[in-house]
PDB file of C-alpha atoms and ligand atoms in Angstrom:
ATOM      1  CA  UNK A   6      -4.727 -16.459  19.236  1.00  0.00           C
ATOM      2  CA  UNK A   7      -2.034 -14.032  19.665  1.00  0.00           C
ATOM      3  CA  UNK A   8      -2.746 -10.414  17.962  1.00  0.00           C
ATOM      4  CA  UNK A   9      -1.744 -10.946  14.594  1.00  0.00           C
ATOM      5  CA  UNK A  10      -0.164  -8.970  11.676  1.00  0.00           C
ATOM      6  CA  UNK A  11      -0.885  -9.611   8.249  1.00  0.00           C
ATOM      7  CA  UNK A  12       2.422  -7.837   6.300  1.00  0.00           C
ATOM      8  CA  UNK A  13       2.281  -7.944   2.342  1.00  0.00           C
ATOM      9  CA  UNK A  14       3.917  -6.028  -0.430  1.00  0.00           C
ATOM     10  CA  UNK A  15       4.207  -6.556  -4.232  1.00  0.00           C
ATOM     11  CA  UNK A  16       7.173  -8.261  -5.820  1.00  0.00           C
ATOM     12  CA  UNK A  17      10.340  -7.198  -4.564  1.00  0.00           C
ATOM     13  CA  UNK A  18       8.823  -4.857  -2.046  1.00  0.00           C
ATOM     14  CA  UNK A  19      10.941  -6.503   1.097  1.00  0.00           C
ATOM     15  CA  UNK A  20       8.432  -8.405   2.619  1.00  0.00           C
ATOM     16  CA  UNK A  21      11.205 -11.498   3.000  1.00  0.00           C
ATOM     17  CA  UNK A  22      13.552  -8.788   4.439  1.00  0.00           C
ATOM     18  CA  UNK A  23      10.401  -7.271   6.564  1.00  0.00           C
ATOM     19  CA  UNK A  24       9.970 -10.410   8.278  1.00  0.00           C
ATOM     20  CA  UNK A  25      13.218 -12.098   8.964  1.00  0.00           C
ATOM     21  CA  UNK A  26      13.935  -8.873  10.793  1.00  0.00           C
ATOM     22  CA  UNK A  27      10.926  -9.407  12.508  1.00  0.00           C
ATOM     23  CA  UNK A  28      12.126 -13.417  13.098  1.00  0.00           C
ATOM     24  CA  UNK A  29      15.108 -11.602  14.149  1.00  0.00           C
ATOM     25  CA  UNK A  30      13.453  -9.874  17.113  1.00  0.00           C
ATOM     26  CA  UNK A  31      11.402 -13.156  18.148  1.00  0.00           C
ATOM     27  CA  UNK A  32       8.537 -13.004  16.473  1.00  0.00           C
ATOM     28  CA  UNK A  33       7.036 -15.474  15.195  1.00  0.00           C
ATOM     29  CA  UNK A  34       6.170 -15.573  11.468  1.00  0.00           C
ATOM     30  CA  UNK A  35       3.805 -17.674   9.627  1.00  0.00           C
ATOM     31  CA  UNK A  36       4.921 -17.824   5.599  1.00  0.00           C
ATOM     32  CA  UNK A  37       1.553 -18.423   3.373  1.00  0.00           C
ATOM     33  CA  UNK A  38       4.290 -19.042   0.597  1.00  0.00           C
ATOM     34  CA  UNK A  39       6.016 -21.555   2.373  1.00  0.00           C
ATOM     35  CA  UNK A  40       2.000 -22.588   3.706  1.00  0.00           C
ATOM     36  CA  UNK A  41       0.990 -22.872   0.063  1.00  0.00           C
ATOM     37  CA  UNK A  42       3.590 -25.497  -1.116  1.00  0.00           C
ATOM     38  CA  UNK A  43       3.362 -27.499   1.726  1.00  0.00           C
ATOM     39  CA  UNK A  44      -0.415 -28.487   1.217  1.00  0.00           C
ATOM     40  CA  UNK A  45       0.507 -29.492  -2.151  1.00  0.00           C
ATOM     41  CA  UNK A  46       3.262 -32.232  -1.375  1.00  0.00           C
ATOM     42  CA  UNK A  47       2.668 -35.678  -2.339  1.00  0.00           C
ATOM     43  CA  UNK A  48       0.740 -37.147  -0.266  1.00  0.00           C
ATOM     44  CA  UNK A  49      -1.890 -34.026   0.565  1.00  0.00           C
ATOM     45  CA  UNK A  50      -5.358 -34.453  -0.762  1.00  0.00           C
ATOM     46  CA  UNK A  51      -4.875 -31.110  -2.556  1.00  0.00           C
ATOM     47  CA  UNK A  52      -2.126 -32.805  -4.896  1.00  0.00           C
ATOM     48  CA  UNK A  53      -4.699 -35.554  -5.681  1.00  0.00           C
ATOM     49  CA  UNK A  54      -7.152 -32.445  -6.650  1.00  0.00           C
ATOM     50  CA  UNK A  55      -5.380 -30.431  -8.654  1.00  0.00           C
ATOM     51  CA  UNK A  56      -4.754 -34.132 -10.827  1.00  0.00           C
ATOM     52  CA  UNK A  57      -8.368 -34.599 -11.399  1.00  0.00           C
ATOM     53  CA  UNK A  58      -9.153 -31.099 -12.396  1.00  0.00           C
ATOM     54  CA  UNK A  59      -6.444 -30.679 -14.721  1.00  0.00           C
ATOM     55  CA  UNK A  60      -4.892 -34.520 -15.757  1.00  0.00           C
ATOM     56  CA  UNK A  61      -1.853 -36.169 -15.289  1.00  0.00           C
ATOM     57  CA  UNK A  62       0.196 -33.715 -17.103  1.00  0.00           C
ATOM     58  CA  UNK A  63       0.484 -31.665 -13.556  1.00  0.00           C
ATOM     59  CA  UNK A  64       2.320 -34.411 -12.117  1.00  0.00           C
ATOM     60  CA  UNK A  65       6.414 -34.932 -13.044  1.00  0.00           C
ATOM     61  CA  UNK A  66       7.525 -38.719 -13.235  1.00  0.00           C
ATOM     62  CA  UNK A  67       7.875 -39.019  -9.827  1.00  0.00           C
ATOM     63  CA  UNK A  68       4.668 -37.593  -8.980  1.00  0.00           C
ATOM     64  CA  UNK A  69       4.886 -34.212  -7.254  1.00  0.00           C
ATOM     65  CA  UNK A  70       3.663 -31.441  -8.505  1.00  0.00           C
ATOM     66  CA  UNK A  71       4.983 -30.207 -12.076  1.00  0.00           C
ATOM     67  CA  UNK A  72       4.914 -26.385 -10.656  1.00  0.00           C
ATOM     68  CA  UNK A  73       6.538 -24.829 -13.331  1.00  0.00           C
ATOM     69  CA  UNK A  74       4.122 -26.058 -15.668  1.00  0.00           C
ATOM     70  CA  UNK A  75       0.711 -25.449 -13.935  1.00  0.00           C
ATOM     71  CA  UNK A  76       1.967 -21.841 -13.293  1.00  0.00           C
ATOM     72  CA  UNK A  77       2.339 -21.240 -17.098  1.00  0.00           C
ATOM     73  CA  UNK A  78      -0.914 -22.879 -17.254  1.00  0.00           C
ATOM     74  CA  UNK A  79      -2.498 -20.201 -15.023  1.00  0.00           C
ATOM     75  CA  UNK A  80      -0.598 -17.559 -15.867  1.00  0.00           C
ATOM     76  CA  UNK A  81      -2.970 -16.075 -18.576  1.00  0.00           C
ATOM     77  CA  UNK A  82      -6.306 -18.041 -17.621  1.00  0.00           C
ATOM     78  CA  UNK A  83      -8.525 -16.845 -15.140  1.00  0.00           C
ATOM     79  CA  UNK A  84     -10.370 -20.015 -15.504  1.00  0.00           C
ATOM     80  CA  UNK A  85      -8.085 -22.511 -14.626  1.00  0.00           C
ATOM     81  CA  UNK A  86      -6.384 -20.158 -11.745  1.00  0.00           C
ATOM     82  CA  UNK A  87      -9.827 -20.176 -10.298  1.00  0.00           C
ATOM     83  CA  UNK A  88     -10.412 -23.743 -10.046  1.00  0.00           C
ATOM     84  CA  UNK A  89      -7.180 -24.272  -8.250  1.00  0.00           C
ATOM     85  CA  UNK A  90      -7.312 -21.863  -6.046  1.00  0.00           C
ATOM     86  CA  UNK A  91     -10.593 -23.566  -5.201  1.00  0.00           C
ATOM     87  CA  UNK A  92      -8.532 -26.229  -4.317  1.00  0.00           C
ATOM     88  CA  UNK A  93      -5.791 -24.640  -2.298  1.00  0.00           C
ATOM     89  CA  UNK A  94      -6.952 -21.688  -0.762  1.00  0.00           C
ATOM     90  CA  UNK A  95      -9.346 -22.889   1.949  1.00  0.00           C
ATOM     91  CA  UNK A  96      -6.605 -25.563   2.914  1.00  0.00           C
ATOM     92  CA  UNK A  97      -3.887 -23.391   3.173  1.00  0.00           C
ATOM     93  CA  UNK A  98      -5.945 -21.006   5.437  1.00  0.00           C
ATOM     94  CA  UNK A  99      -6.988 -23.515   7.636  1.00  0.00           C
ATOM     95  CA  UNK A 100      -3.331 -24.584   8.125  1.00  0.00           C
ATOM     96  CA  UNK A 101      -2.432 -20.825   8.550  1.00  0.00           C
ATOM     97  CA  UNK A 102      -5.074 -21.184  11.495  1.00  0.00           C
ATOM     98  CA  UNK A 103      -3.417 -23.827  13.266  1.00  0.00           C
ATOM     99  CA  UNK A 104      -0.042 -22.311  12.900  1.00  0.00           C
ATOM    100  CA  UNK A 105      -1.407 -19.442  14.249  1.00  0.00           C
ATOM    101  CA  UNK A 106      -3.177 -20.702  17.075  1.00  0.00           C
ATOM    102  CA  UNK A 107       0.209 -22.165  18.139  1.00  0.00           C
ATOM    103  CA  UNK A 108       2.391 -18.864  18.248  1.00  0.00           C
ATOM    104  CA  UNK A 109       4.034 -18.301  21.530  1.00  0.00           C
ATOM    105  CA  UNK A 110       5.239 -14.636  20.889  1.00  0.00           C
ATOM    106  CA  UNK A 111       3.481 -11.401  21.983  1.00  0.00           C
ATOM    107  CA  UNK A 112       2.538 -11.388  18.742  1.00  0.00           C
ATOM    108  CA  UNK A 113       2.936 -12.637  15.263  1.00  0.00           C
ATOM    109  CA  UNK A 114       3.277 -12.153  11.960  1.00  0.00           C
ATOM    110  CA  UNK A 115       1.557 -13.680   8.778  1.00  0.00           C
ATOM    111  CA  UNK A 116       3.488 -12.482   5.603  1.00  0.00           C
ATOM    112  CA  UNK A 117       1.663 -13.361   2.231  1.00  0.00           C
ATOM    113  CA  UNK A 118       2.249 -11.671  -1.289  1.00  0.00           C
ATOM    114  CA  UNK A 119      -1.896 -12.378  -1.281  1.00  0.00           C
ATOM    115  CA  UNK A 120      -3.075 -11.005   2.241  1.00  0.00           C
ATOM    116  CA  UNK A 121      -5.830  -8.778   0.299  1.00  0.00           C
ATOM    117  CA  UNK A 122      -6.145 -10.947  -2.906  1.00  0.00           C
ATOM    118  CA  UNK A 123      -6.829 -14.194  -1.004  1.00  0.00           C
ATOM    119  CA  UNK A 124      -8.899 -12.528   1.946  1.00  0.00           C
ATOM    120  CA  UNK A 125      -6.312 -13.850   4.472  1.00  0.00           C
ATOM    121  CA  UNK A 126      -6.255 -10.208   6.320  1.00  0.00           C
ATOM    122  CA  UNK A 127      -9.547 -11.452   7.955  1.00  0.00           C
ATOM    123  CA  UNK A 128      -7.158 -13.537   9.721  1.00  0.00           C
ATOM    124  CA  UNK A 129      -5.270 -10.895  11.306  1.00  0.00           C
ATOM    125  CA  UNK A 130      -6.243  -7.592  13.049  1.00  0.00           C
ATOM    126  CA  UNK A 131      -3.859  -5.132  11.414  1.00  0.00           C
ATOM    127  CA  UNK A 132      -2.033  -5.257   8.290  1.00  0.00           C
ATOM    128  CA  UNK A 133       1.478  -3.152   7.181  1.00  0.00           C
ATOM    129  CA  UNK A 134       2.304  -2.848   3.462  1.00  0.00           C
ATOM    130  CA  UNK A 135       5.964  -2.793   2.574  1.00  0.00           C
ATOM    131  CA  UNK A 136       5.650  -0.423  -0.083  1.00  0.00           C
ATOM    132  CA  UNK A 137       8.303   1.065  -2.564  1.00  0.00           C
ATOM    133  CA  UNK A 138       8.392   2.497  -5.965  1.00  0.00           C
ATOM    134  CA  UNK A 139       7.628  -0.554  -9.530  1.00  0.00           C
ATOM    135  CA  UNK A 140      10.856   0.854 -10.336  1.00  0.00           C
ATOM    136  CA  UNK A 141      12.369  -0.214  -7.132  1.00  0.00           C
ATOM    137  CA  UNK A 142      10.413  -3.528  -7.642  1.00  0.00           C
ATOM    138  CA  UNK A 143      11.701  -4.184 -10.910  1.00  0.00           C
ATOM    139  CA  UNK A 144      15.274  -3.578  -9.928  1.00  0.00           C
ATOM    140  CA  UNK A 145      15.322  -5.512  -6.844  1.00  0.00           C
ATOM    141  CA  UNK A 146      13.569  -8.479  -8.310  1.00  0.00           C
ATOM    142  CA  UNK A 147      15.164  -8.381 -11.511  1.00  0.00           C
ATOM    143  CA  UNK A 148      18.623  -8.644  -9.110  1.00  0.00           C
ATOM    144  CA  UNK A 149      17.152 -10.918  -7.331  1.00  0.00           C
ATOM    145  CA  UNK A 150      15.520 -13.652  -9.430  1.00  0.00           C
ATOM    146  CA  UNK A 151      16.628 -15.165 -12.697  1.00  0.00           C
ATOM    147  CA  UNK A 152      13.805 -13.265 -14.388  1.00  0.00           C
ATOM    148  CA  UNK A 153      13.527 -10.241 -16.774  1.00  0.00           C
ATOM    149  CA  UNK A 154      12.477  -7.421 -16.965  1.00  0.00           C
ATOM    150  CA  UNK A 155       9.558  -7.973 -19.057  1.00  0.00           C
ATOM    151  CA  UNK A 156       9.083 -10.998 -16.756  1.00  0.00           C
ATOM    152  CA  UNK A 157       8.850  -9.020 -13.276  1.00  0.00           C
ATOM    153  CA  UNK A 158       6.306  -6.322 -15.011  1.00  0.00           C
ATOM    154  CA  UNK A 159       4.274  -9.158 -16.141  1.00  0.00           C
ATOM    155  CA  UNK A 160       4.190 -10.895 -12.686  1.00  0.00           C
ATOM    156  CA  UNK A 161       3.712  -6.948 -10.882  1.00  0.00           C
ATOM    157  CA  UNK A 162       0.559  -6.682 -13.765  1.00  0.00           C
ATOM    158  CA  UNK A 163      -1.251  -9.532 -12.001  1.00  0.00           C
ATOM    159  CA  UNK A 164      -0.882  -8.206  -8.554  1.00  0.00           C
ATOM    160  CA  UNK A 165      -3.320  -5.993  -6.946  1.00  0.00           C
ATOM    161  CA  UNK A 166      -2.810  -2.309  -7.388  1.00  0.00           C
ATOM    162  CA  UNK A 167      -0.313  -0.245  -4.884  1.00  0.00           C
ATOM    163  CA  UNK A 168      -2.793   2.412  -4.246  1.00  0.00           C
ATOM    164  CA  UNK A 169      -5.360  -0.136  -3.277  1.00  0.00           C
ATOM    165  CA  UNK A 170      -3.034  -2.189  -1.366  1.00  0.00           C
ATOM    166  CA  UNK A 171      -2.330   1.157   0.173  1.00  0.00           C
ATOM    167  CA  UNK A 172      -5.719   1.883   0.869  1.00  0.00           C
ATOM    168  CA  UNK A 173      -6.197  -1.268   2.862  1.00  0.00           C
ATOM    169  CA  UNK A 174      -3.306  -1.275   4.813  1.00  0.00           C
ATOM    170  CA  UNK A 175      -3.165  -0.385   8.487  1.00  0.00           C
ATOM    171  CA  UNK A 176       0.257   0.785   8.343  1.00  0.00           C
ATOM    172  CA  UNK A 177       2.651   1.133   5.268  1.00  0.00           C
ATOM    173  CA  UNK A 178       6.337   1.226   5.548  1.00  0.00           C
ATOM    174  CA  UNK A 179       8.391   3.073   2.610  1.00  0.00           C
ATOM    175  CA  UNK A 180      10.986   0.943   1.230  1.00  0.00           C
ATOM    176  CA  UNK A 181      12.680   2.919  -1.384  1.00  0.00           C
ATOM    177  CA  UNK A 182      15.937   3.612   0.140  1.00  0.00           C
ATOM    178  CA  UNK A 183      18.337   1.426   2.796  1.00  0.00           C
ATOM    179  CA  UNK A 184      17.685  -0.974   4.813  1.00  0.00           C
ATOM    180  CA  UNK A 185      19.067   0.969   7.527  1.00  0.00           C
ATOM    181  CA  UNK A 186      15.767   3.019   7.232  1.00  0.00           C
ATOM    182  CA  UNK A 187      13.770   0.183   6.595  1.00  0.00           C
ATOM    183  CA  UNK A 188      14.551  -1.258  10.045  1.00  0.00           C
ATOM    184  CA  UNK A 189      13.977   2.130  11.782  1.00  0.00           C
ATOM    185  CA  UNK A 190      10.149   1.864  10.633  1.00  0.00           C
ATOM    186  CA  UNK A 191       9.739  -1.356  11.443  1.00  0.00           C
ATOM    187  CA  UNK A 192      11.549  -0.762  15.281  1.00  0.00           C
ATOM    188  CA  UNK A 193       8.971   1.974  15.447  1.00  0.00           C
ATOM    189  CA  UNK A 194       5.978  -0.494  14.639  1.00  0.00           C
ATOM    190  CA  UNK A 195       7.836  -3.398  16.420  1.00  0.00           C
ATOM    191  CA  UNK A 196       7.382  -1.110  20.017  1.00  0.00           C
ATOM    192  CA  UNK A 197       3.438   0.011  19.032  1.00  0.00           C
ATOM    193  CA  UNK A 198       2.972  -4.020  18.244  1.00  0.00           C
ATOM    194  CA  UNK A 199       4.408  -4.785  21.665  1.00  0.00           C
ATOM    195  CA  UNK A 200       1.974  -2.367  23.375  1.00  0.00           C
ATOM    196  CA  UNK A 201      -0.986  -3.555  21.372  1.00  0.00           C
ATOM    197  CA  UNK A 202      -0.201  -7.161  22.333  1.00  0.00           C
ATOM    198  CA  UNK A 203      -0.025  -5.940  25.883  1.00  0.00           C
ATOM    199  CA  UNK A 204      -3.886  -4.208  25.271  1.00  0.00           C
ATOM    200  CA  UNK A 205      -5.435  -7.136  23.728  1.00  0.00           C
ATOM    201  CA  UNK A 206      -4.290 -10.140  26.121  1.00  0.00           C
TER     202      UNK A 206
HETATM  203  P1  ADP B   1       9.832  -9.673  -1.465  1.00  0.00           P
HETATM  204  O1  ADP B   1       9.905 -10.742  -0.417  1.00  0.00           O
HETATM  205  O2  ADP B   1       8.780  -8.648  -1.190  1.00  0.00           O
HETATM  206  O3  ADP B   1       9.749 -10.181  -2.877  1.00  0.00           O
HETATM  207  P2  ADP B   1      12.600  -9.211  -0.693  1.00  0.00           P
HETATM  208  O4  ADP B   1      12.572  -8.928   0.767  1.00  0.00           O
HETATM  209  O5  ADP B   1      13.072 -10.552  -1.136  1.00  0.00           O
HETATM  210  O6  ADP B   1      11.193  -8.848  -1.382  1.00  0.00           O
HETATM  211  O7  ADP B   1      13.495  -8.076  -1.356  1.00  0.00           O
HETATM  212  C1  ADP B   1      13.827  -8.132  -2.752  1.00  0.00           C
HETATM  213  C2  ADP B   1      15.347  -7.969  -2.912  1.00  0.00           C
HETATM  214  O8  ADP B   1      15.690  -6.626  -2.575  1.00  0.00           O
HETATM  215  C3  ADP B   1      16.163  -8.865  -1.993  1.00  0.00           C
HETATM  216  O9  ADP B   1      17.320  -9.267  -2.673  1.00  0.00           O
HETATM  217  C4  ADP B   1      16.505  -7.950  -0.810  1.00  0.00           C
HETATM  218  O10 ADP B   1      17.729  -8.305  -0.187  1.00  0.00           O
HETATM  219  C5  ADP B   1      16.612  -6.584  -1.468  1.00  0.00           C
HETATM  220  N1  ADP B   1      16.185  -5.463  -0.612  1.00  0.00           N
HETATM  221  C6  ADP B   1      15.053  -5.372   0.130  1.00  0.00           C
HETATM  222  N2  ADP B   1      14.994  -4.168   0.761  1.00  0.00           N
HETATM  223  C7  ADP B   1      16.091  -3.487   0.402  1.00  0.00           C
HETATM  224  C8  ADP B   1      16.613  -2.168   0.707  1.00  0.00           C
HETATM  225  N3  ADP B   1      15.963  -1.302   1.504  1.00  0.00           N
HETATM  226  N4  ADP B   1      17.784  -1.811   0.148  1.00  0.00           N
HETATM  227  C9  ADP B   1      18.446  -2.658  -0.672  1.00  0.00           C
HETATM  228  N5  ADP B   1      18.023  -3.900  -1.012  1.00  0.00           N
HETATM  229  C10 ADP B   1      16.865  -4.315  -0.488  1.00  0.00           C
END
């Protein structure tokens, strides 16, 4: 396995824009979002899961998963969020895995809203938090997504703290002001991620 990245942020934080500039310079990037609602598509054994721990009211009529509905579900109960992550999470690392096994790049990138929550940093050998202010959060999400304000706080409540995510990181990038500058940090780490590639083959 190429050396591997683990980038993460909190809402709004520019982890999307953090790695599509990295997709820009060739690197592959493995999405745990995008990981996460693939192994729940009809037809995965995690859909069938998630139907016997909770009933048939997960389902829509045409029987994929009713997401909007198991999310409010969760939302508030720590319960039910652990059973199906129960479910998920050890499916949707070992598909990370594979992808990652399969990376062709000097190195890659795993992106994941929760590298740190969901242990998926073991995974990787260095992490960088995209990092910027809650108020920069809340505007940029608020922008962003058809959500309010209340909404985004809410959803930035349930995250894990900055200053721990902070504490955990390898490298943090600040992402307060342009992207301009963004892109400058990430150039920076891009060359030292190049070199370290070049060290660990
Ligand atoms: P995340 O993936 O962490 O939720 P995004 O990368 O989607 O965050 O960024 C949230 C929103 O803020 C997007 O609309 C994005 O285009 C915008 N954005 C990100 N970084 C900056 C920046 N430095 N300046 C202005 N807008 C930004």
């Amino acid at each position: 396995m190429p050396l591997t990245i683990g980038l993460t942020g909190g809402i709004g934080s520019g982890k999307s824009t953090a790695s599509q500039w990295f997709e820009q310079q060739r690197i592959a990037v493995v999405d745990a979002d995008i990981v996460a609602r693939e192994v729940v598509q009809q037809g995965q054994p995690a859909l069938q899961e998630i139907e016997q721990a909770f009933g048939a009211w997960v389902l829509e009529k045409d029987g994929t998963l009713n997401r909007k509905a198991l999310r409010n579900h969760i939302f508030q109960n720590k319960e039910a969020r652990q059973v199906l992550e129960n479910i998920t999470h050890p499916k949707i690392r070992e598909s990370i895995i594979h992808q990652l096994q399969m990376i062709q790049s000097p190195y890659g990138i795993l992106v994941s809203p929760l590298l740190f929550e969901a242990q998926q940093d073991q995974l990787t050998q260095r992490t960088l938090l995209i990092d910027c202010s809650e108020a920069t959060q809340i505007s940029r999400a608020s922008q962003r997504d058809q959500q309010s304000i209340e909404q985004i706080k809410m959803i930035i409540a349930t995250q894990m703290p900055r200053t721990e995510k902070q504490k955990r990181a390898t490298d943090i990038v600040l992402n307060d002001t342009s992207q301009e500058l963004l892109f400058s940090q990430l150039r920076a780490l891009h060359l030292k991620y190049l070199a370290l590639s070049e060290v660990t083959e």
